[in-house]
PDB file of C-alpha atoms in Angstrom:
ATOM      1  CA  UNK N 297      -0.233   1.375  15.616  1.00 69.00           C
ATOM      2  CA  UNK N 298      -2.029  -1.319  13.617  1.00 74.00           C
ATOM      3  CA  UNK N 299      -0.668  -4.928  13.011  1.00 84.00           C
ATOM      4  CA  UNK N 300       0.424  -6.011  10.018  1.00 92.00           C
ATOM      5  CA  UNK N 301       1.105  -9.239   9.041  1.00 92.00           C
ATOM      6  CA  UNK N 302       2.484  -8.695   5.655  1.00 95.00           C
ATOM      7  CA  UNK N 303       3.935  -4.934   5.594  1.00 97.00           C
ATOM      8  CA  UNK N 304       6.373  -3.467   8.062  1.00 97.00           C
ATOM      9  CA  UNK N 305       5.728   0.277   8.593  1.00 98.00           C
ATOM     10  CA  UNK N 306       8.392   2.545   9.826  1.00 97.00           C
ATOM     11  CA  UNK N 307       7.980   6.388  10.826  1.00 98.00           C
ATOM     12  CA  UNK N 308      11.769   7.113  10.024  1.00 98.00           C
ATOM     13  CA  UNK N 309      11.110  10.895  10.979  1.00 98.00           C
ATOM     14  CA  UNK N 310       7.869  12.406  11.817  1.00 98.00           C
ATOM     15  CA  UNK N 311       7.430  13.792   8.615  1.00 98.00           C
ATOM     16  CA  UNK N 312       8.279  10.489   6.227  1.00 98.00           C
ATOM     17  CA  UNK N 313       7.186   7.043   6.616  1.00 98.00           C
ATOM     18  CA  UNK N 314       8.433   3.597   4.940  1.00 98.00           C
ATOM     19  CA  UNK N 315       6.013   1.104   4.094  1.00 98.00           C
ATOM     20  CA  UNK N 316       7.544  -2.370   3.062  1.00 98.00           C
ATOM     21  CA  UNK N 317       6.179  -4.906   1.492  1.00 98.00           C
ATOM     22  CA  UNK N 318       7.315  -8.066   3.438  1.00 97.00           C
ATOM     23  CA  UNK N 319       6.660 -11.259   1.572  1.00 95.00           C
ATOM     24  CA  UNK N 320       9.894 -12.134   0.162  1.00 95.00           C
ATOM     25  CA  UNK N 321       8.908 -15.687  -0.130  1.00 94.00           C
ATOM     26  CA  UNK N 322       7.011 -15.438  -2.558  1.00 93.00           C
ATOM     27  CA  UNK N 323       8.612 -11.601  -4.220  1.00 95.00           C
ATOM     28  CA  UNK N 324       5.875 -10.214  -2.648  1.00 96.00           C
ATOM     29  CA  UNK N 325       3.385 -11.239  -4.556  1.00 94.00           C
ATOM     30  CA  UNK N 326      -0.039  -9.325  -3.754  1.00 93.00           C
ATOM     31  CA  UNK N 327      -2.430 -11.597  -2.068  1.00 91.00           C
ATOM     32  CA  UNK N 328      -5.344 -10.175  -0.347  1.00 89.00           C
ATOM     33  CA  UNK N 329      -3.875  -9.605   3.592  1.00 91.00           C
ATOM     34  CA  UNK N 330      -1.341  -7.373   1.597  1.00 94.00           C
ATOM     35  CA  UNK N 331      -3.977  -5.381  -0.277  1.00 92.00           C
ATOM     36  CA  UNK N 332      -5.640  -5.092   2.382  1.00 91.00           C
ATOM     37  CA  UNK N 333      -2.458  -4.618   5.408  1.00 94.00           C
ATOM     38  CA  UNK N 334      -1.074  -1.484   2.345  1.00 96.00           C
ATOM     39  CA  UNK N 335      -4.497  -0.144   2.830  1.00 94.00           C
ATOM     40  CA  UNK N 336      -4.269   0.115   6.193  1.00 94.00           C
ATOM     41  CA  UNK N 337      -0.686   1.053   6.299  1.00 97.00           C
ATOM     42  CA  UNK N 338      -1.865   4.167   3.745  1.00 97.00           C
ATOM     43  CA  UNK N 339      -4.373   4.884   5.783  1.00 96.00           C
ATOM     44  CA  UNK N 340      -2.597   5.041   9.050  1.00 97.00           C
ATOM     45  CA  UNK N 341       0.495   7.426   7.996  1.00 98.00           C
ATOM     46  CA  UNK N 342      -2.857   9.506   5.718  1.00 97.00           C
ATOM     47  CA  UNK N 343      -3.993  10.389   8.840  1.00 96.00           C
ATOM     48  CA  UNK N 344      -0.466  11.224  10.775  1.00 97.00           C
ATOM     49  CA  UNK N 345      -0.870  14.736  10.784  1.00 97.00           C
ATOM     50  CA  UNK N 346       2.762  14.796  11.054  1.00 98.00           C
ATOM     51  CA  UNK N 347       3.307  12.462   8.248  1.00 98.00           C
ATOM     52  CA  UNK N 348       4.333  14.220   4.741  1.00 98.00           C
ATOM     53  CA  UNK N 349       6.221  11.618   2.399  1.00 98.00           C
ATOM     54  CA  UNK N 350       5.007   7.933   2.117  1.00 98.00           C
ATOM     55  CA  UNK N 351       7.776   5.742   1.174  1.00 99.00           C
ATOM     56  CA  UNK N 352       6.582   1.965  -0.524  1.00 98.00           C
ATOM     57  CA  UNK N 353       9.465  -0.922  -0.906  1.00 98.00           C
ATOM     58  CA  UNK N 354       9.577  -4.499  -1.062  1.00 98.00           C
ATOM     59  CA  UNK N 355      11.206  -6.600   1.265  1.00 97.00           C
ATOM     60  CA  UNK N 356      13.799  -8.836  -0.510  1.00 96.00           C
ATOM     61  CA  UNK N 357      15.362  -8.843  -4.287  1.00 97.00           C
ATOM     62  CA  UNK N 358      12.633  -7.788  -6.023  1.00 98.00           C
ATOM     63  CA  UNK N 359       9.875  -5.107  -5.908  1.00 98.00           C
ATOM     64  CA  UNK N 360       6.549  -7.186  -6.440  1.00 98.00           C
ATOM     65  CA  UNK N 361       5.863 -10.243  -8.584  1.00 96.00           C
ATOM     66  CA  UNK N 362       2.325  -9.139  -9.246  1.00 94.00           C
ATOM     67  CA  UNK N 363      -1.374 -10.657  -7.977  1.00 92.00           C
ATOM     68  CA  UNK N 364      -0.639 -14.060  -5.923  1.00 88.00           C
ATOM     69  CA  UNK N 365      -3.260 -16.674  -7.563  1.00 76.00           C
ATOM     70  CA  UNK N 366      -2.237 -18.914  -5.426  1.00 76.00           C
ATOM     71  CA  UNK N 367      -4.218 -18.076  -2.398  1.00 62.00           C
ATOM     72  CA  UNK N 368      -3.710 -19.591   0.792  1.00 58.00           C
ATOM     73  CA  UNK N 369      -3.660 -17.001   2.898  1.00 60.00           C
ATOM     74  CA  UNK N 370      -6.993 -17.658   4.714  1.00 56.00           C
ATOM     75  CA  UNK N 371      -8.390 -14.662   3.916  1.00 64.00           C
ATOM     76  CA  UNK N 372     -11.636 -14.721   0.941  1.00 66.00           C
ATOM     77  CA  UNK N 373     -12.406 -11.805  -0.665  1.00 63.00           C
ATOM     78  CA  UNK N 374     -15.679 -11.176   1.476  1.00 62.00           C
ATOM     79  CA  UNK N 375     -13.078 -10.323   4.414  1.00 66.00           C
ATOM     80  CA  UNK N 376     -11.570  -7.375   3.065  1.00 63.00           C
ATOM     81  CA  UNK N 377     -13.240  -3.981   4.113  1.00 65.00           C
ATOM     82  CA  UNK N 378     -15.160  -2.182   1.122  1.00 63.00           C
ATOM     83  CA  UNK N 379     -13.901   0.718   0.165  1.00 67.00           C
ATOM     84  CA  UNK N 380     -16.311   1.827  -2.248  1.00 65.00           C
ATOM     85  CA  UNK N 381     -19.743   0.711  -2.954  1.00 62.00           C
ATOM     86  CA  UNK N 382     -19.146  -2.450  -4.764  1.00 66.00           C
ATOM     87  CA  UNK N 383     -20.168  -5.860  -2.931  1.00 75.00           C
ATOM     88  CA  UNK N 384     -21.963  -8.758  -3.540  1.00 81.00           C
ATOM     89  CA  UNK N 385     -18.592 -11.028  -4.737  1.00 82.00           C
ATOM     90  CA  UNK N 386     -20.346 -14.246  -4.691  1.00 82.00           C
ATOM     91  CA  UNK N 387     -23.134 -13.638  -6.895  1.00 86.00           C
ATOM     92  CA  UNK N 388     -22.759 -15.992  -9.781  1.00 86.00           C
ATOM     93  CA  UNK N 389     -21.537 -15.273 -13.642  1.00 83.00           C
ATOM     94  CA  UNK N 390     -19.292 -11.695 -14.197  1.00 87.00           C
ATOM     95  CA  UNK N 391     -21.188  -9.919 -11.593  1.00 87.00           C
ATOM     96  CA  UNK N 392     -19.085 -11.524  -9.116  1.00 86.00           C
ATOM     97  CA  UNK N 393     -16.453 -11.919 -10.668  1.00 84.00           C
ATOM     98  CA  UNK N 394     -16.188  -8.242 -11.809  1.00 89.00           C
ATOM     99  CA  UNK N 395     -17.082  -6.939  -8.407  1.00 88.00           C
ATOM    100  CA  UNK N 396     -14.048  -8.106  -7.250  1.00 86.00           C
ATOM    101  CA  UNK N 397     -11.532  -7.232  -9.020  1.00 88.00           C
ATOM    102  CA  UNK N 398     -13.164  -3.434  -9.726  1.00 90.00           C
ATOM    103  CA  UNK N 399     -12.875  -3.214  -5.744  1.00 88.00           C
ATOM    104  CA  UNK N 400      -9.364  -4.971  -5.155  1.00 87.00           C
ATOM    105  CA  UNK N 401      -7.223  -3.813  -7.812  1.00 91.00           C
ATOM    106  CA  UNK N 402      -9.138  -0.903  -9.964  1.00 93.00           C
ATOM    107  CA  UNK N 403     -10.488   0.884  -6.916  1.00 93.00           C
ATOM    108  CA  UNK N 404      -7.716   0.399  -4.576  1.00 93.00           C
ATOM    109  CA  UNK N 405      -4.874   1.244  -6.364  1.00 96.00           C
ATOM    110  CA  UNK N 406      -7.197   4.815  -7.831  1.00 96.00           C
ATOM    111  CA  UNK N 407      -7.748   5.146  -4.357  1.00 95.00           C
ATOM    112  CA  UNK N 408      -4.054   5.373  -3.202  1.00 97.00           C
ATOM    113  CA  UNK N 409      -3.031   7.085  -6.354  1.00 98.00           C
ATOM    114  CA  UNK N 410      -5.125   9.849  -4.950  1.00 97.00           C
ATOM    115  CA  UNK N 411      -3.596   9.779  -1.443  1.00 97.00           C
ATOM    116  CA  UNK N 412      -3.194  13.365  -0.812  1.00 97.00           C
ATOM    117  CA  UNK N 413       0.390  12.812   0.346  1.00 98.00           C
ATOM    118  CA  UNK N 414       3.063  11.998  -2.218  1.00 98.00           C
ATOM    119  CA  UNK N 415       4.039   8.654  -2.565  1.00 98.00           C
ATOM    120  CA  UNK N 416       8.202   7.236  -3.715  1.00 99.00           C
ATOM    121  CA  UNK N 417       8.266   3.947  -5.187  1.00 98.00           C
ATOM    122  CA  UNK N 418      11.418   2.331  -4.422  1.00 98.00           C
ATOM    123  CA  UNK N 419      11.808  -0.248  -6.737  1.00 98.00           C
ATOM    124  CA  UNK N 420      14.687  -3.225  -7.436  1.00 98.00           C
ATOM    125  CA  UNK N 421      15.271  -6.172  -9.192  1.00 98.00           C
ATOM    126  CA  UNK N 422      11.929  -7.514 -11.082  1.00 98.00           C
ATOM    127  CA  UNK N 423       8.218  -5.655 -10.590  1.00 98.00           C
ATOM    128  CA  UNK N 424       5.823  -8.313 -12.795  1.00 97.00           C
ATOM    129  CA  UNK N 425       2.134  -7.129 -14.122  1.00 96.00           C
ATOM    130  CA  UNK N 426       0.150  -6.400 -10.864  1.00 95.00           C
ATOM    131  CA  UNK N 427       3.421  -5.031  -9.202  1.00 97.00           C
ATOM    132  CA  UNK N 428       3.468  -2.210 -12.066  1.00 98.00           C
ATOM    133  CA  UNK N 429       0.091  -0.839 -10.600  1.00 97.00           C
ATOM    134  CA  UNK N 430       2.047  -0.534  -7.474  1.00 98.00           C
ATOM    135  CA  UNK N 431       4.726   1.614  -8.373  1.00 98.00           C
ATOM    136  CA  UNK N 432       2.572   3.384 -11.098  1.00 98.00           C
ATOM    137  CA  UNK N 433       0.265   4.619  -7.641  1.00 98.00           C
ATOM    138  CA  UNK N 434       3.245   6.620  -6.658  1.00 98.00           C
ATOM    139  CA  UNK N 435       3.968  10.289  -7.540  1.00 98.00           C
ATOM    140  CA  UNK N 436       7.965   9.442  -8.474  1.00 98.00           C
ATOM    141  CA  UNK N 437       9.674   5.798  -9.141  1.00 99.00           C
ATOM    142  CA  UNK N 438      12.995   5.680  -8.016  1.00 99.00           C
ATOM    143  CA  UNK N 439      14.644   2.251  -9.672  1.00 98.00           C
ATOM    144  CA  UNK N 440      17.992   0.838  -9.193  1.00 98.00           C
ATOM    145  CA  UNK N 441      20.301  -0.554 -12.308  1.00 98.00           C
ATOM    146  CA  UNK N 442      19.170  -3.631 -12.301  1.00 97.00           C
ATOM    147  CA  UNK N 443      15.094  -2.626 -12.219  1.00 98.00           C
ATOM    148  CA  UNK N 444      12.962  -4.729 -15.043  1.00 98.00           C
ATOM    149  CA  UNK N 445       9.475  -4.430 -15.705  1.00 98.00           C
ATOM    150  CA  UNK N 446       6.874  -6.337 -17.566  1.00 97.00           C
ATOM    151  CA  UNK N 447       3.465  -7.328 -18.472  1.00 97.00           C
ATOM    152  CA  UNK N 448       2.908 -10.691 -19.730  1.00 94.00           C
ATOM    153  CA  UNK N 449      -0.688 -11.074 -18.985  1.00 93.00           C
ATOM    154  CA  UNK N 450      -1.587 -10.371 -22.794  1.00 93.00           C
ATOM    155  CA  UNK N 451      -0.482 -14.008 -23.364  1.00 89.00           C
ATOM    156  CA  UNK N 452      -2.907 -14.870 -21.219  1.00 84.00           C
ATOM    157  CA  UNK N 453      -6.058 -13.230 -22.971  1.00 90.00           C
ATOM    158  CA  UNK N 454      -6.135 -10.067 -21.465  1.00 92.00           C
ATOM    159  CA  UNK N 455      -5.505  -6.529 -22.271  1.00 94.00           C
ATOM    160  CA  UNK N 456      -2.472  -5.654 -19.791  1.00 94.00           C
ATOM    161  CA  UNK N 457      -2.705  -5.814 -15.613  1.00 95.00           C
ATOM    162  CA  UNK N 458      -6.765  -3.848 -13.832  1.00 95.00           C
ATOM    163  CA  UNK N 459      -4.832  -0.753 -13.398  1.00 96.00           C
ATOM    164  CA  UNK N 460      -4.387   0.455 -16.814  1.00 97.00           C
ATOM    165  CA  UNK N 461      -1.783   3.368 -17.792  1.00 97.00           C
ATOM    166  CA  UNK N 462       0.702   1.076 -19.818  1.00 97.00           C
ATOM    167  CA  UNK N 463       0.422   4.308 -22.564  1.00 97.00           C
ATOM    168  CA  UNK N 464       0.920   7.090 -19.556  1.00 96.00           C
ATOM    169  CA  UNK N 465       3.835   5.460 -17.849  1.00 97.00           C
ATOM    170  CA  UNK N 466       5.520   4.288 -21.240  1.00 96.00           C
ATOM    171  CA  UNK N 467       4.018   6.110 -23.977  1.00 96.00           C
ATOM    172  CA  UNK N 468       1.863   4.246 -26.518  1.00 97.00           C
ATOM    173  CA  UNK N 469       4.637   2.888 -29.009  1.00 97.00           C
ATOM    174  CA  UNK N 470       6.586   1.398 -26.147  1.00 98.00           C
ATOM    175  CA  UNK N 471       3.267   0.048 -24.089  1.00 98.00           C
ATOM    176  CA  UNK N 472       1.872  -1.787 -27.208  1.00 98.00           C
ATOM    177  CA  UNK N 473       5.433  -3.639 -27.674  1.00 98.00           C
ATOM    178  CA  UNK N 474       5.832  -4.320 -24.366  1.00 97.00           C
ATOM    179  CA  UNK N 475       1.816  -5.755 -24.103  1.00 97.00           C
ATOM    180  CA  UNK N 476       2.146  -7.510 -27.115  1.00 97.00           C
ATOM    181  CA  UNK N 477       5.510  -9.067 -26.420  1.00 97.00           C
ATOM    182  CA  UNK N 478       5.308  -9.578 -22.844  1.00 96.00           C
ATOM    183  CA  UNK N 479       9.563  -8.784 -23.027  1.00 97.00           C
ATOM    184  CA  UNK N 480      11.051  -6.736 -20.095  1.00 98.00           C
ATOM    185  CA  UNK N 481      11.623  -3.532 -20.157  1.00 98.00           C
ATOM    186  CA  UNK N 482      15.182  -2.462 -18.519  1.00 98.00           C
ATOM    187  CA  UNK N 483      15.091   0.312 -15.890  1.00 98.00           C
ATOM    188  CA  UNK N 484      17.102   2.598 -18.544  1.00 98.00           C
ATOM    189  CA  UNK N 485      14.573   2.177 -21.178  1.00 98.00           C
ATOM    190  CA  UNK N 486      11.688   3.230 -18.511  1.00 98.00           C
ATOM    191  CA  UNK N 487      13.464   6.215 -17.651  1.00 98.00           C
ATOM    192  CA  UNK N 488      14.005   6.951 -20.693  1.00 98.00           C
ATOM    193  CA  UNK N 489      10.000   6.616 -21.576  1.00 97.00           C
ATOM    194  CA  UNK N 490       9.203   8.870 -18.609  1.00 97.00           C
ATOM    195  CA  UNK N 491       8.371   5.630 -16.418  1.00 98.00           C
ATOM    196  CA  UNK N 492      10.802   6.086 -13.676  1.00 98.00           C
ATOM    197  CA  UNK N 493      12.692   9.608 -12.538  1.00 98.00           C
ATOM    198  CA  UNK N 494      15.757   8.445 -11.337  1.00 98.00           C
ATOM    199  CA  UNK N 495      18.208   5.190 -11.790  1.00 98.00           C
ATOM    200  CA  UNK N 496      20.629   4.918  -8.626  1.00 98.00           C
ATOM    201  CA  UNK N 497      23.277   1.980  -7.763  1.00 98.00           C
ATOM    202  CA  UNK N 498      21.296  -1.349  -6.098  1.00 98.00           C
ATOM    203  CA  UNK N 499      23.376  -0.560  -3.178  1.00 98.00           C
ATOM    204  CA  UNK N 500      22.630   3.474  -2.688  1.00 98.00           C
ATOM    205  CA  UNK N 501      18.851   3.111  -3.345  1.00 98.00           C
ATOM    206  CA  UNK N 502      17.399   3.294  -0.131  1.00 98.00           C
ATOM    207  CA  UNK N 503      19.308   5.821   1.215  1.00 98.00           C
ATOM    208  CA  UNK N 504      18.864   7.858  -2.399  1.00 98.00           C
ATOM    209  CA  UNK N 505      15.004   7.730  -1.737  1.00 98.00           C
ATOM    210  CA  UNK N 506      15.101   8.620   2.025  1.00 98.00           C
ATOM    211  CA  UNK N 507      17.435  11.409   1.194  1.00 98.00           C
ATOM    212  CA  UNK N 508      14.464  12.869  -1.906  1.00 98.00           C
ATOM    213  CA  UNK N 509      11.829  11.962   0.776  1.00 98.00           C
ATOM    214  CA  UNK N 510      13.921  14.477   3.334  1.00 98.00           C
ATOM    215  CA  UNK N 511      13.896  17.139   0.568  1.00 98.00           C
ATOM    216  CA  UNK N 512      10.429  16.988  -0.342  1.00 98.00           C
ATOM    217  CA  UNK N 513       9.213  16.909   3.296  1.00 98.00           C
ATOM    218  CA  UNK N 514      10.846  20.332   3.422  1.00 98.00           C
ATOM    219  CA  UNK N 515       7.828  21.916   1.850  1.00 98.00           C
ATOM    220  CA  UNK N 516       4.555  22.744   3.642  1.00 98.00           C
ATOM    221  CA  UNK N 517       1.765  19.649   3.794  1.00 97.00           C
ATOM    222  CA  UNK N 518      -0.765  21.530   1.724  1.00 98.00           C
ATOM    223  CA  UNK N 519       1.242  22.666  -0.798  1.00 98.00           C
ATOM    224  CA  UNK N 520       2.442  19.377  -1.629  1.00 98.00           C
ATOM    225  CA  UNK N 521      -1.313  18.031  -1.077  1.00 98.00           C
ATOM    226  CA  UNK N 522      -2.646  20.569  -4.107  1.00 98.00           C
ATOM    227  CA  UNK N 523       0.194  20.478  -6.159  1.00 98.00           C
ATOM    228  CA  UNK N 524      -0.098  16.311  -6.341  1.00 98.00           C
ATOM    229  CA  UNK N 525      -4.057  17.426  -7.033  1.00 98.00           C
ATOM    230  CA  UNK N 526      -3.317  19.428  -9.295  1.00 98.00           C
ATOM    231  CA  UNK N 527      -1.182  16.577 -11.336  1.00 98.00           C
ATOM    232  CA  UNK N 528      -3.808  14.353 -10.700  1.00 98.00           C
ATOM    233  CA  UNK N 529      -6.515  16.273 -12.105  1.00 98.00           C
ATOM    234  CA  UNK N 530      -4.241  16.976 -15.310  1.00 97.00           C
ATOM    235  CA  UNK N 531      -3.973  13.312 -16.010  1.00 97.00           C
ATOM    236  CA  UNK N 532      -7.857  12.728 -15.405  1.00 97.00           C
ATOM    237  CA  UNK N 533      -8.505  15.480 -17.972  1.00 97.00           C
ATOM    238  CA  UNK N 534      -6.055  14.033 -20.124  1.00 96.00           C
ATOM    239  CA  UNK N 535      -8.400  10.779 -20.310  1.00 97.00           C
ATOM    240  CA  UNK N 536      -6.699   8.542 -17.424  1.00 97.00           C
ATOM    241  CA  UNK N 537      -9.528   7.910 -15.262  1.00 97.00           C
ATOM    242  CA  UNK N 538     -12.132   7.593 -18.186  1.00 97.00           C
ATOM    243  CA  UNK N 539      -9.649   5.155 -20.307  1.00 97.00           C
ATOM    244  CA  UNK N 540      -8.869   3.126 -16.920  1.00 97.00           C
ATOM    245  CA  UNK N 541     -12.640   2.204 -16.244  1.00 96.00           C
ATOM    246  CA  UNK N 542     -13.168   1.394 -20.295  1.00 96.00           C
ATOM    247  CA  UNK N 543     -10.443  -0.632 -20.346  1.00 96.00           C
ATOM    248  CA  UNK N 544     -11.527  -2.527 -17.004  1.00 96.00           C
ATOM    249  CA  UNK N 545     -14.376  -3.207 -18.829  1.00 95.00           C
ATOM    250  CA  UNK N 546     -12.215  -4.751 -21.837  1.00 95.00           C
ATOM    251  CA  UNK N 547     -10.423  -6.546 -18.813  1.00 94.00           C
ATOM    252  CA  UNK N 548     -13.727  -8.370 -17.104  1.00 92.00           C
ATOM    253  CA  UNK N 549     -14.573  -9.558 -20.511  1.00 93.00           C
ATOM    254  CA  UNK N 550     -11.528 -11.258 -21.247  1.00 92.00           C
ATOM    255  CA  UNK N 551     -11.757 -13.427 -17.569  1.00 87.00           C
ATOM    256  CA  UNK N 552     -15.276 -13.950 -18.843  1.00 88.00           C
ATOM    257  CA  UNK N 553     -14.322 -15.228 -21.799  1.00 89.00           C
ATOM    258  CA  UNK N 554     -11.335 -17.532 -20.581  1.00 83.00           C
ATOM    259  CA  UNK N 555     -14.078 -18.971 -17.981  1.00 80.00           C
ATOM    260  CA  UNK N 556     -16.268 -19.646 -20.958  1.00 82.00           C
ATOM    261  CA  UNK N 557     -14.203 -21.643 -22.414  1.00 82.00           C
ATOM    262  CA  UNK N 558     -12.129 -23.200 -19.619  1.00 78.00           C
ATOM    263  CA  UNK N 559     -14.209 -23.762 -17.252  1.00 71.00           C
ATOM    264  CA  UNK N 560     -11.650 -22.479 -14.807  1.00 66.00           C
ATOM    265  CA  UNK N 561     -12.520 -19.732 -12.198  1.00 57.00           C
ATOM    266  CA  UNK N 562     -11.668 -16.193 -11.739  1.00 52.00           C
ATOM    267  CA  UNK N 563      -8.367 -16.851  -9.946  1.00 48.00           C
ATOM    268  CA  UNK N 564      -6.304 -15.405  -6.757  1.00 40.00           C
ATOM    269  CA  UNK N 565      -7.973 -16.912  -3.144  1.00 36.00           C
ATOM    270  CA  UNK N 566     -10.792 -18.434  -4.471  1.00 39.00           C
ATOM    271  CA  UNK N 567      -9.163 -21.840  -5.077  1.00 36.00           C
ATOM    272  CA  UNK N 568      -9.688 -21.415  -8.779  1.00 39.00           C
ATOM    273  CA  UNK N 569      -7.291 -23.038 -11.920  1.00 38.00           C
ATOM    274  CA  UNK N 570      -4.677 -20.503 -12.696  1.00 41.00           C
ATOM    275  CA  UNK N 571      -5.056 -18.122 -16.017  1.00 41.00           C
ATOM    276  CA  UNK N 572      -4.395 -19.955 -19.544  1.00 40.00           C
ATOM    277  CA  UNK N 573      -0.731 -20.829 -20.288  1.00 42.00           C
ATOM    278  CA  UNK N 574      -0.251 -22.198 -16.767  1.00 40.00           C
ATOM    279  CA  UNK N 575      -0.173 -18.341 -15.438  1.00 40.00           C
ATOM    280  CA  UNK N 576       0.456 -19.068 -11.341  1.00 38.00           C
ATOM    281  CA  UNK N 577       3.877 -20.980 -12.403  1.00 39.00           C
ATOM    282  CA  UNK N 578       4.834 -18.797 -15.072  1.00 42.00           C
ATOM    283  CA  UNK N 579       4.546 -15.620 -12.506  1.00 42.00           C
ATOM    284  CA  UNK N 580       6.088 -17.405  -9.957  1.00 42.00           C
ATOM    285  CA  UNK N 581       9.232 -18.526 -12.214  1.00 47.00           C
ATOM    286  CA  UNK N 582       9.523 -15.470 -13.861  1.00 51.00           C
ATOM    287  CA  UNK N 583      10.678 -13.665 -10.554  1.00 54.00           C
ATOM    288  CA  UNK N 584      13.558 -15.935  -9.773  1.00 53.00           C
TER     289      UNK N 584
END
């Protein structure tokens, strides 16, 4: 079993795993160790044999605050394993820059989106801008009453959180008011935009998940492996993938741009000034 230093990973049968994110602190706010301690925690029940359902939570009263730009973990960006071909984060200007984030947040979260096991998202209390790419990784969101989500990074200068599919989760009306606004969006209005499947009682959640995880692990491993393909694949032909990396583009501009005429840096672990509009406090705030 690997360590983790920021996830705790439970087998609770053979067949379904929990993976929790465990930096309640600070809402679990995605810093580096935990992209890089979910990867491994993906990885490790991916390659359980035995292991059918993959559970993700968050530790604590909410699901995930979004990126940490506050660093301070110890842990640069040159530390975390590739897993694609993009390297070379130092180099100077957007190449840099851009490398990053297309192999942190763009690539990772495509790459556990097409986990070939299905994935539950068991989400509570507040799940702020990165945290949305999170849940929207997983095959079915189950949220309790008292779920909100939200993108405020608009307000910031850029075009909604690396992991673009505001109009596939929400549907394009809703996405553009919730971008342009940067308002919450109530767990009843997501489920009633498609967003999440199922609204359950804060205190029933967890067991309502494990109980769906115990009915879906019922079914044989491939089967569930090329039906989630087979979703997949319908969204990519529907123009997911292609409007994801066009948008990412749209994305690395906008950082450019604020750096142009800031003079701040990228931001998250590299010591940088936070995003215009005092971003780091207003994402830290925002989850209390």
């Amino acid at each position: 079993m690997p360590e983790y230093q920021t996830v705790l990973y439970e087998n609770l049968t053979p067949e379904i795993v929990r993976v929790r994110m465990n930096r309640p602190e600070a809402r679990n706010a995605q810093d580096l160790r935990l992209t890089r301690d979910l990867n491994d925690a993906f990885d490790h029940a991916n390659q359980d044999d035995l292991v059918k359902v993959i559970i993700l939570s968050g530790e604590g009263p909410h699901f995930n605050s979004g990126h940490d730009m506050r660093g301070g973990t110890g842990l640069g960006f040159n530390d975390v394993r590739p897993i694609g071909t993009w390297a070379n984060f130092d180099l100077e200007g957007a190449e840099g820059a851009m490398a990053k984030e297309e192999e942190i947040y763009l690539q990772m979260c495509r790459r556990w989106r097409n986990l070939p096991k299905p994935m539950i998202a068991e989400v509570q209390g507040k799940t702020i801008a990165g945290g949305l790419m999170l849940a929207w990784v997983c095959d079915i969101i189950i949220a309790s009453e008292d779920a909100e989500f939200r993108d405020l990074v608009v307000g910031w200068g850029i075009p909604g959180v690396e992991y673009f599919a505001h109009p596939w989760e929400f549907g394009h009306r809703l996405a553009r008011q919730m971008l342009y606004t940067g308002d919450w969006v109530s767990a009843q209005r997501a489920y009633d935009a498609g967003m999440v499947n199922e609204i359950v009682p804060r205190e029933e959640l967890s067991e309502y998940v494990e109980n769906l995880a115990r009915k879906i692990a019922e079914k044989p491993s491939f089967g569930l492996k090329i039906t989630k393909e087979a979703v997949n694949q319908t969204q990519d032909a529907q123009g997911l993938w292609t409007a994801q990396q066009a948008v990412f583009i749209m994305h690395t501009l906008a950082h450019t741009h604020w750096r142009e005429v800031s003079g701040a840096g990228i931001y998250m672990g590299d010591g940088a000034a936070p995003r215009p509009g005092g971003g780091a406090r207003k994402a830290a705030s925002a989850a209390n």
